[in-house]
Structures are given as structure tokens and as C-alpha cells.
Amino acid sequence: MLLSLSICLMIVLNVPSIIRVLKVPVVSYNQDIAVGAKQLADYLLVSKIKTYSEDIGYYDEKGEENTIIFDKRRLVKTPGYEILITDIDDVIFFEKDAYMYMTITRGQQKYTYMICDLYRKQEDYVEE
């Protein structure tokens, strides 16, 4: 009898700590967006940007034409179909102070990243 009473008492005293463990919220940090933005910035670092608005058209270091598009909730590099970021609701590319930025919307959150500069060296520069 005393043994069963002590077991019941141990269970009752540990219930609040068990409930606290079960109530831990799930936290989502969305690191995949930052990784995809960094990967896109690496592509654009050595490229010549042709156009940007809803999509980005650019020439890479080999002179090949590539496009970054928003397709089926994904940010994709073409030709081919290299997925940079998945599960996003919207993406916007814009220019501010000679830099290109990207704003990604996922759920109710918006994330803005600087992805490249738009500075172009003069082609006809002559060294003296």
C-alpha cells in the first residue's frame, strides 16, 4: 500500500515537468532562404546582368546566358532546372543605390537580401 502511494505521488509530482516538455514550440529559422540567397549572390558575383524585374537574365563568366526564374513556388536557375530555394510564396528583385536586392515572402514573413552590385567598369578605360 505504501509502495503504490509513493508511486502515485511520484507520478503526480512529475506531471507538470512532462507537460512542459510536450509544450515546447517548434521554431523554424528558414536557413534555406539564406543559403539560396548566398548561392544566387555567388552566381551573380562573376556575371554580367542583362535584365532584371520578375526574373534575372545574366551572362556567366563563360559568356553563357542564364536566367533566374520564380516557378511553382521555387527560385530556379535555367538552363537546366537548378532549384535554389523552395517553398516560397513570392520573390521580388529591385535596385537600390546601385545594388540589387531580393525580397522573398514565405508565409507572413518577408526576407530581404542584397544579392549583387550593379557597378560596371568602363569598357573604354585606357591606362596612362
Coordinates of N, CA and C in Angstrom, one line a residue:
M1 N 0.8 -1.2 0.0 CA 0.0 0.0 0.0 C 0.9 1.3 0.0
L2 N 1.9 1.3 0.8 CA 2.8 2.4 0.9 C 3.6 2.5 -0.4
L3 N 3.9 1.4 -1.0 CA 4.6 1.4 -2.3 C 3.8 2.1 -3.4
S4 N 2.5 1.7 -3.5 CA 1.6 2.2 -4.5 C 1.4 3.7 -4.3
L5 N 1.3 4.1 -3.0 CA 1.1 5.5 -2.7 C 2.3 6.3 -3.1
S6 N 3.5 5.8 -2.9 CA 4.7 6.6 -3.3 C 4.8 6.6 -4.8
I7 N 4.4 5.6 -5.5 CA 4.5 5.6 -7.0 C 3.5 6.6 -7.5
C8 N 2.3 6.7 -7.0 CA 1.3 7.6 -7.4 C 1.8 9.1 -7.1
L9 N 2.4 9.2 -6.0 CA 2.9 10.6 -5.6 C 4.0 11.0 -6.6
M10 N 4.9 10.1 -7.0 CA 6.0 10.4 -7.9 C 5.4 10.8 -9.3
I11 N 4.4 10.1 -9.7 CA 3.8 10.4 -11.0 C 3.1 11.8 -10.9
V12 N 2.3 12.0 -9.9 CA 1.6 13.3 -9.8 C 2.6 14.5 -9.7
L13 N 3.7 14.3 -9.0 CA 4.7 15.4 -8.9 C 5.5 15.6 -10.2
N14 N 5.6 14.6 -11.1 CA 6.3 14.8 -12.3 C 5.5 15.2 -13.5
V15 N 4.2 15.2 -13.4 CA 3.3 15.6 -14.5 C 3.5 17.0 -15.0
P16 N 3.7 18.0 -14.2 CA 4.0 19.3 -14.7 C 5.2 19.4 -15.6
S17 N 6.3 18.7 -15.2 CA 7.5 18.8 -16.0 C 7.3 18.0 -17.3
I18 N 6.5 17.0 -17.3 CA 6.3 16.2 -18.5 C 5.4 17.1 -19.5
I19 N 4.4 17.8 -19.0 CA 3.6 18.7 -19.8 C 4.4 19.8 -20.3
R20 N 5.3 20.4 -19.6 CA 6.2 21.4 -20.0 C 7.1 21.0 -21.2
V21 N 7.6 19.8 -21.1 CA 8.4 19.2 -22.2 C 7.5 19.1 -23.5
L22 N 6.3 18.7 -23.4 CA 5.4 18.5 -24.5 C 5.0 19.8 -25.2
K23 N 5.0 20.9 -24.4 CA 4.6 22.2 -24.9 C 5.7 23.0 -25.6
V24 N 6.8 22.4 -25.9 CA 7.9 23.2 -26.5 C 7.5 23.6 -27.9
P25 N 7.5 24.8 -28.3 CA 7.1 25.2 -29.6 C 8.2 24.8 -30.6
V26 N 7.7 24.6 -31.8 CA 8.6 24.3 -33.0 C 9.0 25.6 -33.6
V27 N 10.3 25.8 -33.7 CA 10.9 27.0 -34.2 C 11.5 26.7 -35.6
S28 N 11.1 27.6 -36.5 CA 11.6 27.5 -37.9 C 12.5 28.7 -38.2
Y29 N 13.7 28.4 -38.5 CA 14.6 29.6 -38.8 C 14.8 29.9 -40.3
N30 N 14.3 29.1 -41.2 CA 14.4 29.4 -42.6 C 15.8 29.6 -43.1
Q31 N 16.7 28.7 -42.7 CA 18.1 28.9 -43.1 C 18.2 28.6 -44.6
D32 N 17.3 27.8 -45.2 CA 17.4 27.5 -46.6 C 17.3 28.8 -47.5
I33 N 16.6 29.8 -47.0 CA 16.5 31.0 -47.8 C 17.8 31.8 -47.8
A34 N 18.5 31.8 -46.7 CA 19.8 32.5 -46.6 C 20.8 31.7 -47.5
V35 N 20.8 30.4 -47.4 CA 21.7 29.6 -48.2 C 21.4 29.8 -49.7
G36 N 20.2 29.8 -50.1 CA 19.8 30.1 -51.5 C 20.2 31.5 -52.0
A37 N 20.0 32.5 -51.1 CA 20.4 33.9 -51.4 C 21.9 34.0 -51.6
K38 N 22.7 33.3 -50.8 CA 24.1 33.3 -50.9 C 24.6 32.6 -52.2
Q39 N 23.9 31.5 -52.5 CA 24.2 30.8 -53.8 C 23.9 31.7 -55.0
L40 N 22.8 32.4 -55.0 CA 22.5 33.3 -56.1 C 23.5 34.4 -56.1
A41 N 23.9 35.0 -55.0 CA 24.9 36.1 -55.0 C 26.2 35.6 -55.5
D42 N 26.6 34.3 -55.3 CA 27.8 33.8 -55.8 C 27.7 33.7 -57.4
Y43 N 26.6 33.3 -57.9 CA 26.4 33.2 -59.3 C 26.5 34.6 -59.9
L44 N 25.9 35.6 -59.3 CA 25.9 37.0 -59.9 C 27.2 37.7 -59.7
L45 N 28.0 37.3 -58.8 CA 29.3 38.0 -58.5 C 30.2 38.1 -59.7
V46 N 30.2 37.0 -60.5 CA 31.1 37.0 -61.7 C 30.3 37.1 -63.0
S47 N 29.2 37.7 -62.9 CA 28.3 37.7 -64.1 C 28.1 39.1 -64.6
K48 N 27.5 39.2 -65.8 CA 27.1 40.5 -66.3 C 25.5 40.4 -66.5
I49 N 24.9 41.2 -65.7 CA 23.4 41.2 -65.7 C 22.8 41.8 -66.9
K50 N 22.0 41.1 -67.5 CA 21.3 41.6 -68.8 C 20.0 42.3 -68.4
T51 N 19.1 41.6 -67.7 CA 17.8 42.2 -67.3 C 17.4 41.7 -65.9
Y52 N 16.6 42.5 -65.3 CA 16.0 42.1 -64.0 C 14.7 42.8 -63.8
S53 N 13.7 42.1 -63.4 CA 12.4 42.6 -63.0 C 11.8 41.4 -62.2
E54 N 10.9 40.7 -62.9 CA 10.4 39.5 -62.2 C 11.4 38.3 -62.2
D55 N 12.2 38.3 -63.3 CA 13.3 37.3 -63.5 C 14.6 38.0 -63.6
I56 N 15.7 37.3 -63.5 CA 17.0 37.9 -63.7 C 17.7 37.1 -64.9
G57 N 18.1 37.9 -65.9 CA 18.8 37.3 -67.0 C 20.2 37.8 -66.9
Y58 N 21.2 36.9 -67.1 CA 22.6 37.3 -66.9 C 23.5 36.4 -67.8
Y59 N 24.7 36.9 -68.1 CA 25.7 36.1 -68.7 C 26.8 35.7 -67.7
D60 N 27.1 34.4 -67.6 CA 28.1 34.0 -66.7 C 29.5 34.3 -67.2
E61 N 30.5 33.8 -66.4 CA 31.9 34.1 -66.8 C 32.3 33.4 -68.1
K62 N 31.6 32.4 -68.5 CA 31.9 31.8 -69.8 C 31.1 32.4 -71.0
G63 N 30.3 33.4 -70.7 CA 29.5 34.0 -71.7 C 28.2 33.3 -72.0
E64 N 27.8 32.3 -71.2 CA 26.6 31.6 -71.5 C 25.4 32.4 -70.8
E65 N 24.3 32.4 -71.4 CA 23.1 33.1 -70.9 C 22.4 32.2 -69.9
N66 N 22.1 32.7 -68.8 CA 21.3 32.0 -67.7 C 20.2 32.9 -67.3
T67 N 19.2 32.3 -66.7 CA 18.0 33.0 -66.2 C 17.7 32.5 -64.8
I68 N 17.3 33.4 -63.9 CA 16.8 33.0 -62.6 C 15.3 33.3 -62.6
I69 N 14.5 32.3 -62.4 CA 13.0 32.5 -62.5 C 12.3 32.0 -61.3
F70 N 11.1 32.5 -61.1 CA 10.2 32.0 -60.0 C 9.2 31.1 -60.6
D71 N 9.2 29.8 -60.3 CA 8.4 28.8 -60.9 C 7.9 27.8 -59.9
K72 N 6.6 27.7 -59.8 CA 5.9 26.7 -58.9 C 6.5 26.8 -57.5
R73 N 6.5 28.0 -56.9 CA 6.9 28.3 -55.5 C 8.4 27.9 -55.3
R74 N 9.2 28.0 -56.4 CA 10.6 27.8 -56.3 C 11.4 28.9 -57.1
L75 N 12.6 29.2 -56.6 CA 13.5 30.0 -57.3 C 14.5 29.1 -58.0
V76 N 14.5 29.2 -59.4 CA 15.2 28.2 -60.2 C 16.1 28.9 -61.2
K77 N 17.3 28.3 -61.4 CA 18.3 28.7 -62.4 C 18.2 27.9 -63.6
T78 N 18.0 28.5 -64.8 CA 17.9 27.8 -66.0 C 19.0 28.3 -66.9
P79 N 19.5 27.6 -67.9 CA 19.1 26.4 -68.5 C 19.3 25.2 -67.5
G80 N 18.6 24.2 -67.7 CA 18.5 23.1 -66.7 C 17.4 23.5 -65.8
Y81 N 17.5 23.0 -64.6 CA 16.4 23.3 -63.6 C 17.0 23.2 -62.2
E82 N 18.0 24.0 -61.9 CA 18.7 24.0 -60.6 C 17.9 24.8 -59.6
I83 N 17.3 24.1 -58.6 CA 16.5 24.8 -57.6 C 17.3 25.4 -56.6
L84 N 17.2 26.7 -56.4 CA 18.0 27.5 -55.4 C 17.2 27.5 -54.1
I85 N 15.9 27.9 -54.1 CA 15.1 28.0 -52.9 C 13.7 27.4 -53.2
T86 N 13.2 26.6 -52.2 CA 11.9 26.0 -52.4 C 10.9 26.6 -51.4
D87 N 9.6 26.3 -51.6 CA 8.5 26.6 -50.7 C 8.5 28.1 -50.4
I88 N 8.5 29.0 -51.4 CA 8.4 30.4 -51.2 C 7.1 30.9 -51.9
D89 N 6.5 32.0 -51.4 CA 5.2 32.5 -52.0 C 5.5 33.5 -53.0
D90 N 6.5 34.3 -52.9 CA 6.8 35.4 -53.9 C 8.2 35.8 -53.8
V91 N 8.7 36.3 -54.9 CA 10.1 36.9 -54.9 C 10.0 38.2 -55.8
I92 N 10.7 39.2 -55.3 CA 10.8 40.5 -56.0 C 12.3 40.9 -56.0
F93 N 12.7 41.3 -57.2 CA 14.1 41.8 -57.4 C 14.0 43.3 -57.6
F94 N 14.8 44.1 -56.9 CA 14.8 45.5 -57.1 C 16.2 46.1 -56.9
E95 N 16.3 47.4 -57.4 CA 17.6 48.1 -57.3 C 17.5 49.2 -56.3
K96 N 18.5 49.4 -55.5 CA 18.6 50.5 -54.6 C 20.1 50.9 -54.4
D97 N 20.4 52.1 -54.7 CA 21.8 52.6 -54.5 C 22.8 51.8 -55.2
A98 N 22.6 51.4 -56.5 CA 23.5 50.6 -57.3 C 23.7 49.2 -56.8
Y99 N 22.8 48.7 -56.0 CA 22.9 47.3 -55.6 C 21.5 46.7 -55.9
M100 N 21.6 45.4 -56.2 CA 20.4 44.6 -56.4 C 20.0 43.8 -55.2
Y101 N 18.7 43.9 -54.8 CA 18.2 43.2 -53.6 C 17.1 42.3 -54.1
M102 N 16.9 41.3 -53.2 CA 15.8 40.3 -53.5 C 15.0 40.2 -52.2
T103 N 13.7 40.3 -52.3 CA 12.8 40.1 -51.2 C 12.0 38.9 -51.4
I104 N 12.0 38.0 -50.5 CA 11.3 36.7 -50.6 C 10.3 36.7 -49.5
T105 N 9.1 36.2 -49.9 CA 8.0 36.1 -49.0 C 7.7 34.6 -48.8
R106 N 7.6 34.2 -47.5 CA 7.3 32.8 -47.2 C 6.3 33.0 -46.0
G107 N 5.0 32.5 -46.3 CA 4.0 32.7 -45.2 C 3.8 34.2 -45.0
Q108 N 3.8 34.6 -43.8 CA 3.7 36.0 -43.4 C 5.0 36.8 -43.3
Q109 N 6.1 36.1 -43.4 CA 7.4 36.7 -43.2 C 8.0 37.1 -44.6
K110 N 8.7 38.2 -44.5 CA 9.5 38.7 -45.7 C 11.0 38.8 -45.3
Y111 N 11.8 38.3 -46.3 CA 13.2 38.3 -46.1 C 13.9 39.1 -47.2
T112 N 14.7 40.0 -46.9 CA 15.4 40.8 -48.0 C 16.9 40.6 -47.9
Y113 N 17.5 40.3 -49.1 CA 18.9 40.1 -49.2 C 19.5 40.9 -50.3
M114 N 20.7 41.5 -50.0 CA 21.5 42.1 -51.1 C 22.2 41.0 -51.9
I115 N 21.9 40.9 -53.2 CA 22.5 39.8 -53.9 C 23.6 40.2 -54.9
C116 N 23.7 41.5 -55.3 CA 24.9 41.9 -56.1 C 24.9 43.4 -56.2
D117 N 26.1 43.9 -56.7 CA 26.2 45.3 -57.0 C 25.9 45.4 -58.5
L118 N 25.5 46.6 -58.9 CA 25.2 46.8 -60.4 C 26.3 47.8 -61.0
Y119 N 27.4 47.9 -60.3 CA 28.5 48.7 -60.8 C 29.1 48.0 -62.0
R120 N 29.4 48.7 -63.1 CA 30.0 48.2 -64.3 C 31.3 49.0 -64.6
K121 N 32.4 48.4 -64.8 CA 33.6 49.1 -65.1 C 33.5 49.6 -66.5
Q122 N 34.1 50.8 -66.8 CA 34.0 51.3 -68.1 C 34.8 50.5 -69.1
E123 N 34.2 50.2 -70.2 CA 34.9 49.3 -71.2 C 36.1 50.0 -71.9
D124 N 36.0 51.3 -72.0 CA 37.0 52.0 -72.8 C 38.0 52.7 -71.9
Y125 N 38.3 52.2 -70.7 CA 39.3 52.8 -69.8 C 40.6 52.5 -70.4
V126 N 41.5 53.5 -70.5 CA 42.8 53.4 -71.0 C 43.8 53.8 -69.9
E127 N 44.7 52.9 -69.6 CA 45.7 53.1 -68.6 C 46.8 54.1 -69.1
E128 N 47.2 55.0 -68.3 CA 48.2 56.0 -68.7 C 49.5 55.6 -68.2

